[in-house]
Every structure is written in structure tokens, then in C-alpha cells.
Amino acid sequence: MHFGGQSILPAARSIKEVERLMESEFEYIVLLHTHIGQLNSLVKELKRNNKKVLLHADMVQGLRTDEYAAQFLSQSIRPAGLISTRNNVVAAAKQAGLLAIQRLFLLDSMALETSYRLIQKNKPDYIEVLPGILPARIINEVQNETGVPLIAGGLIRDEEDVKTAFEGGVVSITTSRSELWNEGKQ
């Protein structure tokens, strides 16, 4: 079972949203747009509240997304997982025993083919495909081609978008739209 059975991975963009999610039933949350100065205390507080943090490494303000940053996040911050578009961050997460989530922007056929090669090389634990509103047949194709469980994220605005992504075969949805969070509670 993926993410403790959570179909929705709520993505917090602000401290207020983090506080709200701290009191929620969600076990896994995605942390977006954080500042390096707040990161350690924020992740510790979430862990104290039995939350597993999937940290969007590319969106940590004040931290360059390179191999050293990935090692710092993996060794010092120790979230449950790292999400990134960058190969080196995904590799560092895997090496540290964290969930490694490769974020892919599927804009055209060329991006899709490049992504397949990247996934074969990196072997992430999950792939987050963007935009999450891809047709179900494309999501299904990516799943079949890679064999890696998929998460859909980006531009998912309503229950119909969620339904289409699940029809394509994703295991979970990431969304910062709080009105969709209620759909994925355990």
C-alpha cells in the first residue's frame, strides 16, 4: 500500500497550511516553498505530530539544489522523502534510504522519451507526473513503460481531474487545493 493508503498527498504552501495539516488525519504531507531557516524546526514539529514529510527539495528557499544540498537534506533534515526534478537529488535521497520521487514535466513527446531514459537511470521509488491532468492513456503509458508507481500533480482542480488521474493508474495525487484534501483522508 502506497503512502499508508492516502489517495491525496496534501501539499502545504504556507505555515498556516502546515499547522492545519498537523491537526489532520493525514500521515504524509508534501512541504512546498519553505525557507532553509525554518526547515529543521518545521520538519521536527511535523514528526512530533506523527507526520511523514515529503520535502520538495527544489522549492527550499536559500538552498541550492545540488548534490551537497541533497546530502544536507537527507542527513540533517531527514524527511520521509525528497521530491525533485534533479537527478542528483533523487540519487542522494535513494542513497540515504529516503523515498526518492522524480518530478517530471511531460510537455511533449520529446520530454516523454527523455523522461523514460532518466527513470531507467535513476530508478526512483515514485514518479510525480506534471501536469496531473494528463489524459489517462498517457498516465497509463508512463506507468507501463517505467514500472514505477506514479503520483499526479499540477493543475488538478476538481474531483473530475482526480478521477481521471486515478483511471490512468496513479497511486496518489499531490495538490495544494485544500478543497480536495477531504477526498483523500484515510
Short mmCIF file of N, CA and C in Angstrom, two decimals, residues 2-171:
data_model
loop_
_atom_site.label_atom_id
_atom_site.label_comp_id
_atom_site.label_asym_id
_atom_site.label_seq_id
_atom_site.Cartn_x
_atom_site.Cartn_y
_atom_site.Cartn_z
N HIS A 2 0.59 2.16 -0.87
CA HIS A 2 1.40 3.37 -1.02
C HIS A 2 0.92 4.46 -0.07
N PHE A 3 1.88 5.12 0.57
CA PHE A 3 1.60 6.27 1.44
C PHE A 3 0.52 5.96 2.48
N GLY A 4 0.59 4.80 3.06
CA GLY A 4 -0.37 4.43 4.09
C GLY A 4 -1.81 4.43 3.61
N GLY A 5 -2.00 4.28 2.32
CA GLY A 5 -3.35 4.26 1.76
C GLY A 5 -3.90 5.62 1.41
N GLN A 6 -3.12 6.66 1.58
CA GLN A 6 -3.59 8.01 1.24
C GLN A 6 -3.71 8.17 -0.27
N SER A 7 -4.88 8.55 -0.72
CA SER A 7 -5.04 8.81 -2.15
C SER A 7 -4.65 10.24 -2.49
N ILE A 8 -4.73 11.12 -1.52
CA ILE A 8 -4.35 12.52 -1.70
C ILE A 8 -3.15 12.82 -0.80
N LEU A 9 -2.14 13.43 -1.38
CA LEU A 9 -0.99 13.93 -0.62
C LEU A 9 -1.13 15.44 -0.58
N PRO A 10 -1.61 15.98 0.53
CA PRO A 10 -1.81 17.43 0.59
C PRO A 10 -0.47 18.17 0.57
N ALA A 11 -0.41 19.21 -0.24
CA ALA A 11 0.82 19.99 -0.39
C ALA A 11 0.63 21.34 0.28
N ALA A 12 1.41 21.58 1.33
CA ALA A 12 1.31 22.82 2.11
C ALA A 12 2.23 23.88 1.53
N ARG A 13 1.66 25.06 1.27
CA ARG A 13 2.43 26.17 0.71
C ARG A 13 2.74 27.24 1.75
N SER A 14 2.16 27.13 2.94
CA SER A 14 2.36 28.16 3.96
C SER A 14 2.39 27.52 5.34
N ILE A 15 2.89 28.27 6.30
CA ILE A 15 2.92 27.80 7.69
C ILE A 15 1.50 27.54 8.18
N LYS A 16 0.57 28.38 7.81
CA LYS A 16 -0.83 28.20 8.21
C LYS A 16 -1.37 26.85 7.71
N GLU A 17 -1.05 26.50 6.47
CA GLU A 17 -1.49 25.20 5.94
C GLU A 17 -0.78 24.05 6.64
N VAL A 18 0.49 24.22 6.97
CA VAL A 18 1.22 23.20 7.71
C VAL A 18 0.56 22.98 9.07
N GLU A 19 0.22 24.07 9.75
CA GLU A 19 -0.45 23.95 11.05
C GLU A 19 -1.78 23.22 10.93
N ARG A 20 -2.52 23.53 9.88
CA ARG A 20 -3.80 22.86 9.67
C ARG A 20 -3.58 21.36 9.44
N LEU A 21 -2.59 21.02 8.63
CA LEU A 21 -2.33 19.62 8.34
C LEU A 21 -1.76 18.86 9.54
N MET A 22 -1.10 19.58 10.43
CA MET A 22 -0.56 18.96 11.63
C MET A 22 -1.68 18.35 12.47
N GLU A 23 -2.85 18.97 12.41
CA GLU A 23 -4.01 18.51 13.19
C GLU A 23 -4.88 17.53 12.39
N SER A 24 -4.51 17.26 11.15
CA SER A 24 -5.35 16.42 10.29
C SER A 24 -5.04 14.93 10.49
N GLU A 25 -5.81 14.12 9.80
CA GLU A 25 -5.62 12.67 9.82
C GLU A 25 -4.53 12.22 8.85
N PHE A 26 -4.07 13.11 7.99
CA PHE A 26 -3.06 12.72 7.01
C PHE A 26 -1.76 12.32 7.69
N GLU A 27 -1.18 11.23 7.20
CA GLU A 27 0.13 10.80 7.70
C GLU A 27 1.24 11.43 6.87
N TYR A 28 1.06 11.46 5.55
CA TYR A 28 2.05 12.02 4.63
C TYR A 28 1.59 13.38 4.16
N ILE A 29 2.52 14.33 4.18
CA ILE A 29 2.23 15.65 3.60
C ILE A 29 3.43 16.09 2.77
N VAL A 30 3.14 16.91 1.77
CA VAL A 30 4.18 17.48 0.93
C VAL A 30 4.45 18.89 1.41
N LEU A 31 5.70 19.20 1.61
CA LEU A 31 6.09 20.53 2.08
C LEU A 31 6.69 21.31 0.92
N LEU A 32 6.01 22.42 0.57
CA LEU A 32 6.42 23.29 -0.53
C LEU A 32 6.92 24.62 0.01
N HIS A 33 7.66 25.35 -0.78
CA HIS A 33 8.02 26.74 -0.52
C HIS A 33 8.45 27.01 0.93
N THR A 34 9.44 26.31 1.38
CA THR A 34 9.95 26.54 2.72
C THR A 34 11.24 27.35 2.65
N HIS A 35 11.59 27.91 3.77
CA HIS A 35 12.84 28.67 3.89
C HIS A 35 13.81 27.81 4.68
N ILE A 36 15.05 27.81 4.28
CA ILE A 36 16.05 26.96 4.92
C ILE A 36 16.13 27.22 6.44
N GLY A 37 15.91 28.46 6.85
CA GLY A 37 15.97 28.80 8.27
C GLY A 37 14.84 28.19 9.10
N GLN A 38 13.72 27.87 8.47
CA GLN A 38 12.58 27.29 9.17
C GLN A 38 12.51 25.77 9.03
N LEU A 39 13.25 25.25 8.10
CA LEU A 39 13.09 23.87 7.69
C LEU A 39 13.29 22.85 8.81
N ASN A 40 14.38 22.93 9.53
CA ASN A 40 14.68 21.95 10.56
C ASN A 40 13.59 21.93 11.64
N SER A 41 13.22 23.08 12.16
CA SER A 41 12.21 23.11 13.23
C SER A 41 10.84 22.68 12.71
N LEU A 42 10.53 23.04 11.48
CA LEU A 42 9.25 22.68 10.89
C LEU A 42 9.13 21.16 10.72
N VAL A 43 10.16 20.53 10.17
CA VAL A 43 10.13 19.08 9.98
C VAL A 43 10.10 18.36 11.33
N LYS A 44 10.87 18.85 12.30
CA LYS A 44 10.85 18.24 13.64
C LYS A 44 9.45 18.31 14.26
N GLU A 45 8.80 19.45 14.13
CA GLU A 45 7.46 19.62 14.68
C GLU A 45 6.46 18.68 13.98
N LEU A 46 6.58 18.56 12.69
CA LEU A 46 5.70 17.65 11.95
C LEU A 46 5.93 16.21 12.39
N LYS A 47 7.18 15.83 12.57
CA LYS A 47 7.50 14.48 13.03
C LYS A 47 6.93 14.23 14.43
N ARG A 48 7.02 15.25 15.30
CA ARG A 48 6.44 15.12 16.65
C ARG A 48 4.94 14.87 16.59
N ASN A 49 4.32 15.34 15.53
CA ASN A 49 2.89 15.15 15.33
C ASN A 49 2.59 13.96 14.40
N ASN A 50 3.57 13.05 14.33
CA ASN A 50 3.43 11.80 13.57
C ASN A 50 3.14 12.00 12.09
N LYS A 51 3.74 13.01 11.52
CA LYS A 51 3.61 13.27 10.08
C LYS A 51 4.89 12.84 9.38
N LYS A 52 4.73 12.32 8.19
CA LYS A 52 5.86 11.96 7.34
C LYS A 52 5.93 13.01 6.24
N VAL A 53 7.05 13.69 6.18
CA VAL A 53 7.23 14.83 5.27
C VAL A 53 7.88 14.39 3.97
N LEU A 54 7.23 14.76 2.87
CA LEU A 54 7.81 14.63 1.55
C LEU A 54 8.22 16.04 1.16
N LEU A 55 9.50 16.29 1.20
CA LEU A 55 10.03 17.63 1.02
C LEU A 55 10.34 17.92 -0.44
N HIS A 56 9.80 19.01 -0.92
CA HIS A 56 10.08 19.44 -2.29
C HIS A 56 11.41 20.16 -2.29
N ALA A 57 12.47 19.43 -2.56
CA ALA A 57 13.83 19.95 -2.44
C ALA A 57 14.09 21.16 -3.34
N ASP A 58 13.47 21.19 -4.51
CA ASP A 58 13.70 22.28 -5.45
C ASP A 58 13.09 23.60 -4.99
N MET A 59 12.22 23.52 -3.98
CA MET A 59 11.50 24.72 -3.55
C MET A 59 11.92 25.22 -2.18
N VAL A 60 13.06 24.76 -1.68
CA VAL A 60 13.57 25.26 -0.41
C VAL A 60 14.33 26.56 -0.69
N GLN A 61 13.79 27.66 -0.22
CA GLN A 61 14.43 28.96 -0.44
C GLN A 61 15.72 29.05 0.36
N GLY A 62 16.75 29.56 -0.28
CA GLY A 62 18.03 29.72 0.39
C GLY A 62 18.92 28.49 0.29
N LEU A 63 18.49 27.51 -0.48
CA LEU A 63 19.26 26.28 -0.63
C LEU A 63 19.36 25.96 -2.11
N ARG A 64 20.56 25.84 -2.57
CA ARG A 64 20.80 25.48 -3.96
C ARG A 64 20.51 24.00 -4.14
N THR A 65 19.91 23.63 -5.24
CA THR A 65 19.58 22.23 -5.46
C THR A 65 20.73 21.52 -6.16
N ASP A 66 21.75 21.20 -5.38
CA ASP A 66 22.88 20.45 -5.91
C ASP A 66 23.12 19.23 -5.02
N GLU A 67 24.18 18.51 -5.30
CA GLU A 67 24.47 17.28 -4.57
C GLU A 67 24.67 17.53 -3.07
N TYR A 68 25.32 18.65 -2.73
CA TYR A 68 25.59 18.96 -1.32
C TYR A 68 24.30 19.31 -0.58
N ALA A 69 23.42 20.03 -1.24
CA ALA A 69 22.13 20.36 -0.64
C ALA A 69 21.32 19.09 -0.40
N ALA A 70 21.34 18.19 -1.37
CA ALA A 70 20.62 16.93 -1.24
C ALA A 70 21.16 16.11 -0.08
N GLN A 71 22.48 16.09 0.07
CA GLN A 71 23.08 15.37 1.20
C GLN A 71 22.69 16.01 2.52
N PHE A 72 22.69 17.35 2.58
CA PHE A 72 22.29 18.06 3.79
C PHE A 72 20.84 17.72 4.15
N LEU A 73 19.96 17.79 3.18
CA LEU A 73 18.55 17.49 3.44
C LEU A 73 18.37 16.04 3.90
N SER A 74 19.06 15.13 3.24
CA SER A 74 18.94 13.71 3.56
C SER A 74 19.51 13.37 4.93
N GLN A 75 20.64 13.98 5.28
CA GLN A 75 21.32 13.61 6.51
C GLN A 75 20.91 14.45 7.71
N SER A 76 20.67 15.73 7.50
CA SER A 76 20.38 16.62 8.64
C SER A 76 18.89 16.84 8.88
N ILE A 77 18.12 17.01 7.83
CA ILE A 77 16.69 17.29 7.97
C ILE A 77 15.91 15.98 8.08
N ARG A 78 16.30 14.98 7.33
CA ARG A 78 15.73 13.63 7.35
C ARG A 78 14.20 13.59 7.17
N PRO A 79 13.70 14.13 6.06
CA PRO A 79 12.27 13.95 5.79
C PRO A 79 12.03 12.49 5.38
N ALA A 80 10.79 12.11 5.22
CA ALA A 80 10.48 10.75 4.76
C ALA A 80 10.92 10.57 3.31
N GLY A 81 10.89 11.68 2.55
CA GLY A 81 11.27 11.59 1.16
C GLY A 81 11.59 12.95 0.57
N LEU A 82 12.28 12.92 -0.57
CA LEU A 82 12.60 14.13 -1.31
C LEU A 82 11.94 14.05 -2.69
N ILE A 83 11.38 15.18 -3.11
CA ILE A 83 10.80 15.32 -4.44
C ILE A 83 11.69 16.30 -5.19
N SER A 84 12.06 15.95 -6.43
CA SER A 84 12.90 16.85 -7.19
C SER A 84 12.85 16.52 -8.68
N THR A 85 13.13 17.54 -9.48
CA THR A 85 13.32 17.34 -10.91
C THR A 85 14.76 16.95 -11.21
N ARG A 86 15.62 17.10 -10.24
CA ARG A 86 17.06 16.91 -10.44
C ARG A 86 17.52 15.49 -10.11
N ASN A 87 18.27 14.92 -11.05
CA ASN A 87 18.77 13.55 -10.90
C ASN A 87 19.60 13.37 -9.64
N ASN A 88 20.50 14.34 -9.37
CA ASN A 88 21.41 14.20 -8.23
C ASN A 88 20.66 14.19 -6.90
N VAL A 89 19.56 14.92 -6.81
CA VAL A 89 18.77 14.95 -5.58
C VAL A 89 18.06 13.61 -5.39
N VAL A 90 17.49 13.08 -6.47
CA VAL A 90 16.82 11.79 -6.41
C VAL A 90 17.82 10.69 -6.02
N ALA A 91 19.00 10.72 -6.61
CA ALA A 91 20.04 9.73 -6.29
C ALA A 91 20.46 9.84 -4.82
N ALA A 92 20.63 11.05 -4.32
CA ALA A 92 21.03 11.24 -2.92
C ALA A 92 19.95 10.75 -1.96
N ALA A 93 18.70 10.99 -2.31
CA ALA A 93 17.59 10.51 -1.47
C ALA A 93 17.60 8.99 -1.40
N LYS A 94 17.75 8.35 -2.54
CA LYS A 94 17.79 6.88 -2.56
C LYS A 94 18.97 6.36 -1.75
N GLN A 95 20.12 6.97 -1.93
CA GLN A 95 21.32 6.54 -1.22
C GLN A 95 21.15 6.67 0.29
N ALA A 96 20.40 7.69 0.72
CA ALA A 96 20.19 7.92 2.16
C ALA A 96 19.04 7.09 2.72
N GLY A 97 18.37 6.32 1.88
CA GLY A 97 17.27 5.49 2.36
C GLY A 97 15.95 6.23 2.48
N LEU A 98 15.86 7.41 1.86
CA LEU A 98 14.60 8.16 1.85
C LEU A 98 13.80 7.78 0.61
N LEU A 99 12.51 8.09 0.63
CA LEU A 99 11.73 7.92 -0.59
C LEU A 99 12.26 8.91 -1.62
N ALA A 100 12.51 8.43 -2.81
CA ALA A 100 13.03 9.26 -3.89
C ALA A 100 11.94 9.43 -4.92
N ILE A 101 11.48 10.68 -5.09
CA ILE A 101 10.39 10.97 -6.01
C ILE A 101 10.90 11.89 -7.11
N GLN A 102 10.92 11.36 -8.32
CA GLN A 102 11.38 12.10 -9.50
C GLN A 102 10.20 12.87 -10.07
N ARG A 103 10.34 14.16 -10.16
CA ARG A 103 9.28 15.01 -10.71
C ARG A 103 9.55 15.21 -12.20
N LEU A 104 8.54 14.90 -13.02
CA LEU A 104 8.69 15.01 -14.47
C LEU A 104 7.63 15.93 -15.05
N PHE A 105 8.09 16.89 -15.84
CA PHE A 105 7.19 17.76 -16.58
C PHE A 105 7.04 17.18 -17.98
N LEU A 106 5.88 16.64 -18.29
CA LEU A 106 5.64 15.99 -19.57
C LEU A 106 4.95 16.96 -20.51
N LEU A 107 5.77 17.69 -21.26
CA LEU A 107 5.26 18.74 -22.12
C LEU A 107 5.00 18.29 -23.55
N ASP A 108 5.80 17.32 -24.02
CA ASP A 108 5.66 16.85 -25.40
C ASP A 108 6.30 15.47 -25.50
N SER A 109 6.28 14.90 -26.71
CA SER A 109 6.82 13.55 -26.94
C SER A 109 8.30 13.46 -26.62
N MET A 110 9.04 14.51 -26.94
CA MET A 110 10.47 14.51 -26.66
C MET A 110 10.74 14.47 -25.16
N ALA A 111 9.99 15.25 -24.39
CA ALA A 111 10.13 15.23 -22.93
C ALA A 111 9.78 13.85 -22.38
N LEU A 112 8.79 13.21 -22.97
CA LEU A 112 8.39 11.88 -22.53
C LEU A 112 9.51 10.87 -22.77
N GLU A 113 10.10 10.88 -23.94
CA GLU A 113 11.19 9.95 -24.26
C GLU A 113 12.42 10.20 -23.38
N THR A 114 12.75 11.46 -23.17
CA THR A 114 13.87 11.81 -22.28
C THR A 114 13.58 11.32 -20.87
N SER A 115 12.35 11.46 -20.43
CA SER A 115 11.95 11.02 -19.09
C SER A 115 12.13 9.52 -18.91
N TYR A 116 11.79 8.75 -19.93
CA TYR A 116 11.96 7.30 -19.84
C TYR A 116 13.42 6.93 -19.61
N ARG A 117 14.32 7.59 -20.32
CA ARG A 117 15.76 7.31 -20.13
C ARG A 117 16.21 7.71 -18.72
N LEU A 118 15.73 8.84 -18.26
CA LEU A 118 16.06 9.34 -16.92
C LEU A 118 15.60 8.35 -15.84
N ILE A 119 14.39 7.85 -15.98
CA ILE A 119 13.83 6.92 -15.00
C ILE A 119 14.62 5.61 -14.99
N GLN A 120 15.01 5.12 -16.14
CA GLN A 120 15.81 3.89 -16.21
C GLN A 120 17.13 4.08 -15.48
N LYS A 121 17.70 5.25 -15.59
CA LYS A 121 18.98 5.54 -14.93
C LYS A 121 18.82 5.72 -13.42
N ASN A 122 17.85 6.51 -13.01
CA ASN A 122 17.68 6.88 -11.60
C ASN A 122 16.96 5.84 -10.75
N LYS A 123 16.01 5.16 -11.35
CA LYS A 123 15.18 4.19 -10.63
C LYS A 123 14.59 4.77 -9.34
N PRO A 124 13.82 5.85 -9.46
CA PRO A 124 13.20 6.44 -8.26
C PRO A 124 12.13 5.51 -7.69
N ASP A 125 11.73 5.77 -6.46
CA ASP A 125 10.67 5.00 -5.84
C ASP A 125 9.30 5.36 -6.42
N TYR A 126 9.15 6.64 -6.77
CA TYR A 126 7.91 7.15 -7.35
C TYR A 126 8.26 8.19 -8.41
N ILE A 127 7.32 8.40 -9.32
CA ILE A 127 7.41 9.47 -10.30
C ILE A 127 6.21 10.37 -10.08
N GLU A 128 6.46 11.67 -9.97
CA GLU A 128 5.36 12.63 -9.95
C GLU A 128 5.27 13.23 -11.35
N VAL A 129 4.17 12.95 -12.06
CA VAL A 129 3.99 13.47 -13.41
C VAL A 129 3.21 14.78 -13.35
N LEU A 130 3.71 15.73 -14.13
CA LEU A 130 3.06 17.04 -14.24
C LEU A 130 2.88 17.38 -15.71
N PRO A 131 1.81 17.97 -16.10
CA PRO A 131 0.66 18.27 -15.25
C PRO A 131 -0.12 17.00 -14.93
N GLY A 132 -0.75 16.99 -13.79
CA GLY A 132 -1.52 15.84 -13.34
C GLY A 132 -2.80 15.64 -14.13
N ILE A 133 -3.13 16.59 -14.96
CA ILE A 133 -4.35 16.48 -15.77
C ILE A 133 -4.08 15.85 -17.12
N LEU A 134 -2.97 15.14 -17.23
CA LEU A 134 -2.68 14.41 -18.46
C LEU A 134 -3.82 13.43 -18.73
N PRO A 135 -4.08 13.12 -19.99
CA PRO A 135 -5.08 12.10 -20.28
C PRO A 135 -4.71 10.77 -19.61
N ALA A 136 -5.72 10.03 -19.20
CA ALA A 136 -5.49 8.76 -18.51
C ALA A 136 -4.62 7.83 -19.34
N ARG A 137 -4.76 7.86 -20.66
CA ARG A 137 -3.96 6.95 -21.50
C ARG A 137 -2.47 7.29 -21.45
N ILE A 138 -2.12 8.58 -21.27
CA ILE A 138 -0.71 8.97 -21.17
C ILE A 138 -0.16 8.55 -19.81
N ILE A 139 -0.93 8.76 -18.77
CA ILE A 139 -0.50 8.32 -17.43
C ILE A 139 -0.28 6.82 -17.44
N ASN A 140 -1.22 6.09 -18.05
CA ASN A 140 -1.12 4.64 -18.14
C ASN A 140 0.11 4.22 -18.93
N GLU A 141 0.41 4.93 -20.00
CA GLU A 141 1.60 4.63 -20.81
C GLU A 141 2.88 4.80 -19.99
N VAL A 142 2.98 5.90 -19.25
CA VAL A 142 4.16 6.15 -18.42
C VAL A 142 4.31 5.04 -17.38
N GLN A 143 3.20 4.66 -16.77
CA GLN A 143 3.22 3.58 -15.78
C GLN A 143 3.72 2.28 -16.40
N ASN A 144 3.17 1.94 -17.55
CA ASN A 144 3.56 0.69 -18.21
C ASN A 144 5.00 0.71 -18.70
N GLU A 145 5.45 1.85 -19.19
CA GLU A 145 6.81 1.97 -19.74
C GLU A 145 7.88 1.92 -18.64
N THR A 146 7.58 2.53 -17.49
CA THR A 146 8.59 2.65 -16.43
C THR A 146 8.48 1.58 -15.35
N GLY A 147 7.27 1.13 -15.07
CA GLY A 147 7.06 0.19 -13.98
C GLY A 147 7.19 0.83 -12.61
N VAL A 148 7.29 2.16 -12.56
CA VAL A 148 7.44 2.89 -11.30
C VAL A 148 6.07 3.47 -10.93
N PRO A 149 5.64 3.36 -9.66
CA PRO A 149 4.36 3.93 -9.27
C PRO A 149 4.32 5.44 -9.52
N LEU A 150 3.17 5.91 -9.98
CA LEU A 150 3.03 7.32 -10.34
C LEU A 150 2.16 8.09 -9.36
N ILE A 151 2.55 9.36 -9.21
CA ILE A 151 1.79 10.37 -8.48
C ILE A 151 1.47 11.44 -9.50
N ALA A 152 0.26 11.97 -9.48
CA ALA A 152 -0.10 13.06 -10.39
C ALA A 152 -0.13 14.36 -9.61
N GLY A 153 0.42 15.42 -10.18
CA GLY A 153 0.41 16.72 -9.53
C GLY A 153 0.35 17.84 -10.55
N GLY A 154 -0.13 18.96 -10.14
CA GLY A 154 -0.15 20.14 -11.00
C GLY A 154 -1.42 20.26 -11.82
N LEU A 155 -2.09 21.37 -11.65
CA LEU A 155 -3.30 21.74 -12.38
C LEU A 155 -4.50 20.84 -12.08
N ILE A 156 -4.43 20.06 -11.04
CA ILE A 156 -5.58 19.25 -10.64
C ILE A 156 -6.51 20.17 -9.84
N ARG A 157 -7.66 20.44 -10.41
CA ARG A 157 -8.53 21.47 -9.85
C ARG A 157 -9.83 20.97 -9.25
N ASP A 158 -10.27 19.78 -9.66
CA ASP A 158 -11.56 19.31 -9.16
C ASP A 158 -11.59 17.79 -9.11
N GLU A 159 -12.70 17.26 -8.63
CA GLU A 159 -12.84 15.81 -8.46
C GLU A 159 -12.74 15.07 -9.78
N GLU A 160 -13.17 15.69 -10.87
CA GLU A 160 -13.08 15.05 -12.19
C GLU A 160 -11.61 14.86 -12.59
N ASP A 161 -10.77 15.85 -12.30
CA ASP A 161 -9.33 15.72 -12.58
C ASP A 161 -8.72 14.60 -11.75
N VAL A 162 -9.14 14.50 -10.50
CA VAL A 162 -8.65 13.44 -9.60
C VAL A 162 -9.06 12.08 -10.17
N LYS A 163 -10.31 11.96 -10.55
CA LYS A 163 -10.85 10.71 -11.09
C LYS A 163 -10.08 10.28 -12.35
N THR A 164 -9.82 11.22 -13.25
CA THR A 164 -9.09 10.91 -14.49
C THR A 164 -7.69 10.39 -14.19
N ALA A 165 -7.02 11.03 -13.24
CA ALA A 165 -5.66 10.59 -12.89
C ALA A 165 -5.68 9.17 -12.32
N PHE A 166 -6.63 8.87 -11.46
CA PHE A 166 -6.71 7.53 -10.90
C PHE A 166 -7.09 6.50 -11.96
N GLU A 167 -7.91 6.89 -12.92
CA GLU A 167 -8.25 5.99 -14.03
C GLU A 167 -7.01 5.64 -14.85
N GLY A 168 -6.07 6.57 -14.90
CA GLY A 168 -4.82 6.33 -15.63
C GLY A 168 -3.86 5.42 -14.87
N GLY A 169 -4.07 5.26 -13.57
CA GLY A 169 -3.24 4.34 -12.80
C GLY A 169 -2.33 4.96 -11.76
N VAL A 170 -2.52 6.24 -11.40
CA VAL A 170 -1.67 6.81 -10.36
C VAL A 170 -2.03 6.21 -9.00
N VAL A 171 -1.07 6.24 -8.09
CA VAL A 171 -1.32 5.72 -6.74
C VAL A 171 -1.74 6.83 -5.79
#
